Amino acid sequence: MNSHTIKLYDENAYDTEFTATVISCEEDDKNKGTFVAVFDRTLFFPEEGGQTPDKGITCVLSEDDIDKLKGEATDFVPKDSSVIKVLDVQIKNDIIYHYLEREIPAGARIYGKIDWEHRFSNMQQHSGEHIFSGIVNSKFGYDNVGFHLSDSVVTMDYSGQLTEEDLKYIEKKVNRAIYENREIRAWYPSKDELSGINYRSKKELTGAVRIVEVDGYDICACCAPHVKKTGEIGILKVITSQNYKGGTRVSILCGFRALEYFYNEHSMIQKLAGDMSTAIENVPSQFKKQQEEIGELKRKLSEACEKLLLKDAEALPAGSKNACLFTDANMDPNVIRRVVNGLASDRQGYCGVFFGSDEEGYRFIIGSGDGLNSNDILAKLREKYEVRGGGKPAMVQGSIEGAVAEDILKIFDCCD
């Protein structure tokens, strides 16, 4: 086996097609029906440096195909029946392993084609991240200590706290760098040259080090493909941020991913505006107004429900020691708690309110007068039914299943 795989993506990140020779192809020990192939060279970027691998296809070339291509994969269209999907790409000790859905014989000449849309999207995200992290480092002195670029999200972890204003400043500066259309250069400097370069790196590196420089903004060790000019990034948008392990975790989107995010967000706001019968710019104030109206309606509903429960309580026989009421499942627990407290202060026994139904089960709040322990009646309920919950002697709460209102009333009637 060769000592390493030639990384064609290092030579030109914009190439999408290549030819190569299969060095080996064996069935994956961990996944039957999947085959692991090593080519002498490849355009497929493996999962590395926090970034997901390239996607694409490959196929075995016939002698006629080889003659037509003459070593270069241009305008070649493989037959559908010959296409083999590349499921995953990994790297170990500079050997790149391609996980395939079918076997390819060793020694065969193959054609490979990467999914350019996926590759270019990753290039946009990763190049945007470099500018962002470079500015964070130069402005605030924080290191990028974590990076993850998946097919849906880009996150960076920084070693210090970044405020909302800090992030707004960084975002604007990154987009200015994008509009300036600065050059992005990737190369392997000599050992002597490397010693004179002040570059960012998450870890100590040995052997050949690939440097990616964004003119005027960042110099970083990186193995991944990047765009040639910052203008190709299109735009960068900060999506979320949070405190993380004493630092800050930031989520961003760039280029077409950011555009899709804006599409979805704008569509959502348009729908909200339509539902509210107002203009987009009035959505925040209209939303606040509706929240205030809902809050007032909830307050009035709570008061009405409390009055109804108290009326039911007044209808209980005056001489009964214990009190047990049943109400709707959607009743506000705070209202029920106030009613139970009122009942417990007026009576000497156990006072409970169960909210729910015989079919769906009940939640409950039970209180007791002086000298009684509400957990005692809870124990009585547990003897016959599935009960969850607990509390202090003065009040317990929880849920009960398998009991109907009539049975619950009997238990309350039997408790002294």
C-alpha positions as CSV (number, residue, x, y, z in Angstrom):
1,M,0.0,0.0,0.0
2,N,1.2,3.5,-0.7
3,S,2.6,5.6,2.2
4,H,0.0,8.3,1.6
5,T,-2.9,9.3,-0.6
6,I,-2.2,12.3,-3.0
7,K,-4.6,15.0,-1.9
8,L,-5.8,16.6,-5.1
9,Y,-8.0,19.0,-3.2
10,D,-4.8,20.6,-1.9
11,E,-3.8,21.4,-5.5
12,N,-7.1,22.8,-6.6
13,A,-10.2,23.0,-4.3
14,Y,-12.4,23.8,-7.3
15,D,-11.8,20.6,-9.3
16,T,-14.7,18.2,-9.1
17,E,-13.6,15.2,-11.2
18,F,-10.6,13.0,-11.2
19,T,-9.2,9.6,-12.2
20,A,-7.2,7.3,-9.9
21,T,-6.0,3.8,-9.4
22,V,-7.5,1.5,-6.7
23,I,-4.8,0.4,-4.3
24,S,-7.0,-1.8,-2.2
25,C,-10.7,-2.5,-1.6
26,E,-12.0,-4.6,1.3
27,E,-15.2,-5.2,3.1
28,D,-15.7,-3.1,6.2
29,D,-15.3,-5.3,9.3
30,K,-17.8,-3.1,11.2
31,N,-20.4,-2.7,8.5
32,K,-21.1,-5.7,6.2
33,G,-22.0,-4.7,2.7
34,T,-19.8,-1.6,2.8
35,F,-16.4,-1.6,1.2
36,V,-13.4,0.5,2.1
37,A,-11.2,1.6,-0.8
38,V,-7.9,3.3,-1.0
39,F,-7.0,5.2,-4.2
40,D,-3.6,6.5,-5.1
41,R,-5.0,10.0,-5.3
42,T,-8.4,11.6,-4.5
43,L,-10.4,14.8,-4.6
44,F,-12.6,13.6,-1.8
45,F,-11.8,15.6,1.4
46,P,-12.1,13.3,4.4
47,E,-13.7,14.1,7.8
48,E,-11.0,16.1,9.3
49,G,-10.4,19.3,11.2
50,G,-13.9,19.4,12.6
51,Q,-15.4,19.3,9.0
52,T,-17.7,16.7,7.4
53,P,-16.3,14.8,4.4
54,D,-17.1,15.4,0.8
55,K,-20.0,13.6,-0.9
56,G,-20.0,12.1,-4.4
57,I,-19.7,9.1,-6.6
58,T,-17.2,6.9,-8.3
59,C,-17.2,4.2,-11.0
60,V,-14.8,1.8,-12.7
61,L,-13.4,2.9,-16.0
62,S,-13.4,0.7,-19.1
63,E,-10.4,0.6,-21.5
64,D,-12.4,2.8,-23.9
65,D,-13.2,5.3,-21.1
66,I,-9.5,5.5,-20.2
67,D,-8.5,6.1,-23.8
68,K,-11.2,8.9,-24.1
69,L,-10.2,10.6,-20.9
70,K,-6.4,10.4,-21.5
71,G,-5.9,10.8,-17.8
72,E,-8.2,13.8,-17.4
73,A,-11.8,13.5,-16.2
74,T,-13.5,16.1,-18.4
75,D,-17.1,15.9,-19.7
76,F,-17.3,12.3,-18.7
77,V,-20.8,11.0,-17.8
78,P,-20.8,7.5,-16.2
79,K,-23.6,5.1,-16.9
80,D,-26.2,4.9,-14.1
81,S,-25.6,1.2,-13.6
82,S,-21.9,1.8,-13.0
83,V,-22.2,4.5,-10.5
84,I,-21.0,3.7,-6.9
85,K,-22.0,6.1,-4.2
86,V,-19.2,7.2,-1.8
87,L,-20.8,6.9,1.7
88,D,-18.1,8.3,3.8
89,V,-14.4,9.4,3.6
90,Q,-12.0,9.1,6.5
91,I,-8.2,9.7,6.9
92,K,-5.6,7.9,9.0
93,N,-1.9,8.4,8.8
94,D,-2.3,10.3,5.6
95,I,-4.1,7.4,3.9
96,I,-7.6,8.4,2.8
97,Y,-10.3,5.7,3.0
98,H,-13.4,5.8,0.8
99,Y,-16.4,3.9,2.1
100,L,-18.3,2.5,-0.9
101,E,-21.7,0.8,-1.4
102,R,-20.0,-1.8,-3.8
103,E,-16.6,-3.4,-4.2
104,I,-14.1,-2.2,-6.7
105,P,-11.2,-4.6,-7.7
106,A,-7.7,-3.5,-6.7
107,G,-5.7,-2.2,-9.7
108,A,-8.8,-0.8,-11.5
109,R,-8.8,2.7,-12.9
110,I,-11.7,4.7,-11.4
111,Y,-13.4,8.0,-12.1
112,G,-14.6,10.1,-9.2
113,K,-16.8,13.1,-8.9
114,I,-17.5,15.1,-5.8
115,D,-20.8,16.9,-5.0
116,W,-19.8,20.4,-5.8
117,E,-22.7,22.1,-4.1
118,H,-21.8,20.4,-0.8
119,R,-18.1,21.1,-1.3
120,F,-18.6,24.8,-2.1
121,S,-21.0,25.2,0.8
122,N,-18.4,23.8,3.2
123,M,-15.8,26.1,1.6
124,Q,-18.0,29.1,2.3
125,Q,-18.6,28.1,5.9
126,H,-15.0,27.3,6.7
127,S,-13.5,30.4,5.0
128,G,-16.0,32.5,6.9
129,E,-15.1,30.8,10.2
130,H,-11.4,31.7,9.6
131,I,-12.1,35.4,9.2
132,F,-14.4,35.3,12.2
133,S,-11.9,33.5,14.4
134,G,-9.0,35.7,13.2
135,I,-10.9,38.8,14.2
136,V,-11.8,37.3,17.6
137,N,-8.1,36.5,18.2
138,S,-6.7,39.8,17.1
139,K,-9.4,42.0,18.7
140,F,-10.1,40.1,22.0
141,G,-7.1,37.7,22.3
142,Y,-9.3,34.6,22.5
143,D,-8.4,31.3,20.9
144,N,-10.8,29.1,18.9
145,V,-10.7,25.9,21.0
146,G,-13.4,24.0,19.2
147,F,-14.9,23.9,15.7
148,H,-17.6,21.8,14.1
149,L,-18.9,22.1,10.5
150,S,-21.7,19.7,9.7
151,D,-24.2,19.7,6.9
152,S,-26.5,21.9,8.9
153,V,-24.6,23.9,11.5
154,V,-21.3,25.6,12.1
155,T,-20.2,26.1,15.7
156,M,-17.0,27.6,17.2
157,D,-15.9,27.6,20.8
158,Y,-13.8,30.5,22.0
159,S,-11.8,30.7,25.2
160,G,-13.4,33.9,26.5
161,Q,-16.7,35.7,26.9
162,L,-18.1,37.5,23.9
163,T,-21.1,39.9,24.5
164,E,-23.9,40.6,22.1
165,E,-22.2,43.9,21.2
166,D,-18.9,42.1,20.6
167,L,-20.6,39.6,18.3
168,K,-22.3,42.4,16.4
169,Y,-18.9,44.1,15.9
170,I,-17.3,40.9,14.7
171,E,-20.1,40.1,12.3
172,K,-19.9,43.5,10.7
173,K,-16.2,43.3,10.4
174,V,-16.3,39.8,8.8
175,N,-18.8,41.0,6.3
176,R,-16.7,44.0,5.5
177,A,-13.8,41.6,4.8
178,I,-16.2,39.6,2.5
179,Y,-17.1,42.8,0.6
180,E,-13.5,43.7,0.2
181,N,-13.0,40.4,-1.8
182,R,-9.6,39.7,-0.2
183,E,-7.4,36.9,-1.5
184,I,-7.3,33.6,0.4
185,R,-4.1,31.6,-0.1
186,A,-3.3,28.0,0.9
187,W,0.2,26.5,0.8
188,Y,2.8,24.3,2.5
189,P,5.6,26.6,3.6
190,S,9.1,25.2,4.1
191,K,10.3,24.4,7.6
192,D,12.3,27.6,7.7
193,E,9.5,29.7,6.3
194,L,7.0,28.2,8.7
195,S,9.2,29.2,11.7
196,G,8.8,32.8,10.7
197,I,5.0,32.7,10.4
198,N,2.8,33.7,13.3
199,Y,-0.2,31.4,12.7
200,R,-3.1,30.2,14.7
201,S,-3.4,26.5,15.5
202,K,-5.5,24.5,18.0
203,K,-2.7,22.0,18.7
204,E,1.0,21.4,18.2
205,L,1.7,20.3,14.7
206,T,4.4,18.1,13.2
207,G,5.4,17.3,9.7
208,A,4.2,19.3,6.7
209,V,1.9,22.1,7.9
210,R,-0.7,23.6,5.5
211,I,-1.2,27.3,6.0
212,V,-4.3,29.2,5.0
213,E,-4.0,33.0,4.9
214,V,-6.9,35.5,4.5
215,D,-5.2,38.7,3.3
216,G,-5.2,41.2,6.2
217,Y,-7.4,39.1,8.5
218,D,-6.0,35.7,9.5
219,I,-3.3,33.2,9.2
220,C,-4.1,29.7,10.4
221,A,-3.0,26.1,10.0
222,C,-5.8,24.2,8.2
223,C,-6.2,21.1,6.1
224,A,-9.6,21.9,4.4
225,P,-10.5,23.4,1.0
226,H,-11.2,27.1,0.9
227,V,-12.6,29.7,-1.5
228,K,-10.0,31.8,-3.4
229,K,-11.6,35.2,-2.6
230,T,-13.5,36.3,0.4
231,G,-16.3,37.6,-1.8
232,E,-17.3,34.0,-2.6
233,I,-18.3,33.6,1.0
234,G,-21.3,35.9,0.2
235,I,-22.3,36.8,3.7
236,L,-21.9,35.6,7.3
237,K,-24.6,35.7,9.9
238,V,-24.3,34.9,13.6
239,I,-27.3,32.6,14.5
240,T,-26.8,31.9,18.2
241,S,-24.3,32.3,21.0
242,Q,-24.1,30.9,24.5
243,N,-21.8,30.6,27.5
244,Y,-19.9,27.4,27.2
245,K,-17.2,26.0,29.5
246,G,-16.2,29.5,30.6
247,G,-16.0,30.8,27.1
248,T,-18.5,31.4,24.3
249,R,-20.0,29.0,21.7
250,V,-21.0,30.8,18.5
251,S,-23.1,29.4,15.7
252,I,-22.8,30.9,12.2
253,L,-24.1,30.4,8.7
254,C,-22.4,31.6,5.5
255,G,-23.2,32.0,1.8
256,F,-26.1,29.9,0.5
257,R,-26.8,28.4,3.9
258,A,-27.2,32.0,5.3
259,L,-29.5,32.9,2.4
260,E,-31.7,29.9,3.0
261,Y,-31.9,30.9,6.7
262,F,-33.0,34.4,5.7
263,Y,-35.6,32.9,3.3
264,N,-37.1,30.8,6.1
265,E,-37.0,33.5,8.7
266,H,-38.6,36.1,6.4
267,S,-41.3,33.6,5.4
268,M,-42.0,33.0,9.0
269,I,-42.3,36.7,9.8
270,Q,-44.5,37.3,6.7
271,K,-46.8,34.6,7.9
272,L,-47.0,36.1,11.4
273,A,-47.7,39.5,9.9
274,G,-50.5,38.0,7.8
275,D,-52.0,36.2,10.8
276,M,-51.9,39.4,12.8
277,S,-53.2,41.5,9.9
278,T,-50.4,43.9,10.2
279,A,-47.2,45.1,8.5
280,I,-44.0,43.2,9.1
281,E,-42.4,46.1,11.0
282,N,-45.4,46.1,13.4
283,V,-45.1,42.4,14.3
284,P,-43.1,43.0,17.5
285,S,-45.5,45.6,18.9
286,Q,-48.5,43.7,17.8
287,F,-47.1,40.5,19.4
288,K,-46.5,42.4,22.7
289,K,-50.1,43.7,22.6
290,Q,-51.5,40.2,22.0
291,Q,-49.4,38.8,24.9
292,E,-50.8,41.5,27.2
293,E,-54.3,40.7,26.1
294,I,-53.8,37.0,26.5
295,G,-52.4,37.6,30.0
296,E,-55.4,39.7,30.9
297,L,-57.8,37.0,29.6
298,K,-55.9,34.4,31.6
299,R,-56.3,36.4,34.7
300,K,-60.0,36.9,34.2
301,L,-60.5,33.2,33.4
302,S,-58.5,32.2,36.5
303,E,-60.8,34.4,38.6
304,A,-63.9,33.0,37.0
305,C,-62.7,29.4,37.6
306,E,-61.8,30.1,41.2
307,K,-65.3,31.5,41.8
308,L,-66.9,28.3,40.2
309,L,-64.8,26.1,42.4
310,L,-65.6,28.1,45.5
311,K,-69.3,27.8,44.6
312,D,-68.9,24.0,44.4
313,A,-67.2,24.1,47.7
314,E,-70.0,26.0,49.3
315,A,-72.4,23.4,48.1
316,L,-70.7,20.7,50.1
317,P,-72.6,19.4,53.1
318,A,-71.9,21.7,56.1
319,G,-71.4,18.9,58.4
320,S,-68.9,16.9,56.3
321,K,-65.4,16.8,57.6
322,N,-63.5,16.1,54.4
323,A,-64.0,17.8,51.1
324,C,-63.3,16.5,47.6
325,L,-64.0,18.4,44.4
326,F,-63.5,17.5,40.7
327,T,-62.9,19.9,37.9
328,D,-61.6,20.3,34.3
329,A,-58.1,19.1,33.4
330,N,-57.1,22.6,32.1
331,M,-57.7,24.3,35.4
332,D,-54.9,26.5,36.6
333,P,-53.0,24.7,39.4
334,N,-52.5,28.1,41.2
335,V,-56.3,28.5,41.4
336,I,-56.7,25.0,42.7
337,R,-54.0,25.6,45.3
338,R,-55.8,28.7,46.6
339,V,-59.1,26.8,46.8
340,V,-57.5,23.9,48.7
341,N,-55.9,26.3,51.1
342,G,-59.3,28.0,51.7
343,L,-61.0,24.7,52.2
344,A,-58.4,23.5,54.6
345,S,-58.6,26.6,56.7
346,D,-62.4,26.2,57.0
347,R,-62.5,22.5,57.7
348,Q,-60.8,20.1,60.1
349,G,-60.3,17.2,57.6
350,Y,-58.7,16.5,54.3
351,C,-59.5,18.8,51.4
352,G,-58.7,17.8,47.8
353,V,-59.3,19.0,44.3
354,F,-58.8,16.6,41.4
355,F,-58.6,17.9,37.9
356,G,-58.9,15.7,34.9
357,S,-61.3,12.9,33.9
358,D,-62.1,9.2,34.7
359,E,-60.8,8.2,31.3
360,E,-57.5,10.2,31.2
361,G,-56.8,10.2,34.9
362,Y,-56.5,13.0,37.4
363,R,-53.9,15.4,38.8
364,F,-54.6,16.5,42.3
365,I,-53.7,18.9,45.2
366,I,-54.7,17.8,48.7
367,G,-54.4,19.9,51.9
368,S,-55.3,19.2,55.5
369,G,-56.3,21.0,58.6
370,D,-54.3,21.2,61.8
371,G,-53.1,17.9,63.3
372,L,-53.5,16.0,60.1
373,N,-50.9,14.8,57.6
374,S,-51.9,15.0,53.9
375,N,-49.5,12.1,53.1
376,D,-51.8,9.8,55.1
377,I,-54.6,10.1,52.6
378,L,-52.0,9.8,49.8
379,A,-51.0,6.5,51.3
380,K,-54.7,5.4,51.2
381,L,-55.0,6.2,47.5
382,R,-51.8,4.3,46.8
383,E,-53.2,1.1,48.3
384,K,-55.6,0.8,45.4
385,Y,-54.3,3.0,42.5
386,E,-51.2,4.1,40.7
387,V,-50.3,7.4,42.4
388,R,-47.3,9.6,41.8
389,G,-46.5,12.7,43.9
390,G,-45.9,13.7,47.5
391,G,-45.3,16.8,49.6
392,K,-45.4,18.1,53.1
393,P,-48.0,17.4,55.8
394,A,-50.0,20.5,55.0
395,M,-50.2,19.9,51.3
396,V,-49.4,17.2,48.7
397,Q,-49.8,17.1,44.9
398,G,-49.4,14.6,42.2
399,S,-51.4,12.4,39.7
400,I,-53.5,9.2,39.9
401,E,-54.5,6.7,37.2
402,G,-57.1,3.9,37.2
403,A,-59.4,5.6,39.6
404,V,-62.9,7.1,38.9
405,A,-64.3,10.1,40.8
406,E,-66.8,7.9,42.7
407,D,-64.0,5.7,44.1
408,I,-61.9,8.7,45.1
409,L,-64.9,10.2,46.9
410,K,-65.4,6.9,48.9
411,I,-61.7,7.1,50.1
412,F,-62.2,10.6,51.3
413,D,-65.5,9.7,53.0
414,C,-63.7,6.9,54.9
415,C,-60.8,8.9,56.1
416,D,-61.1,10.3,59.7
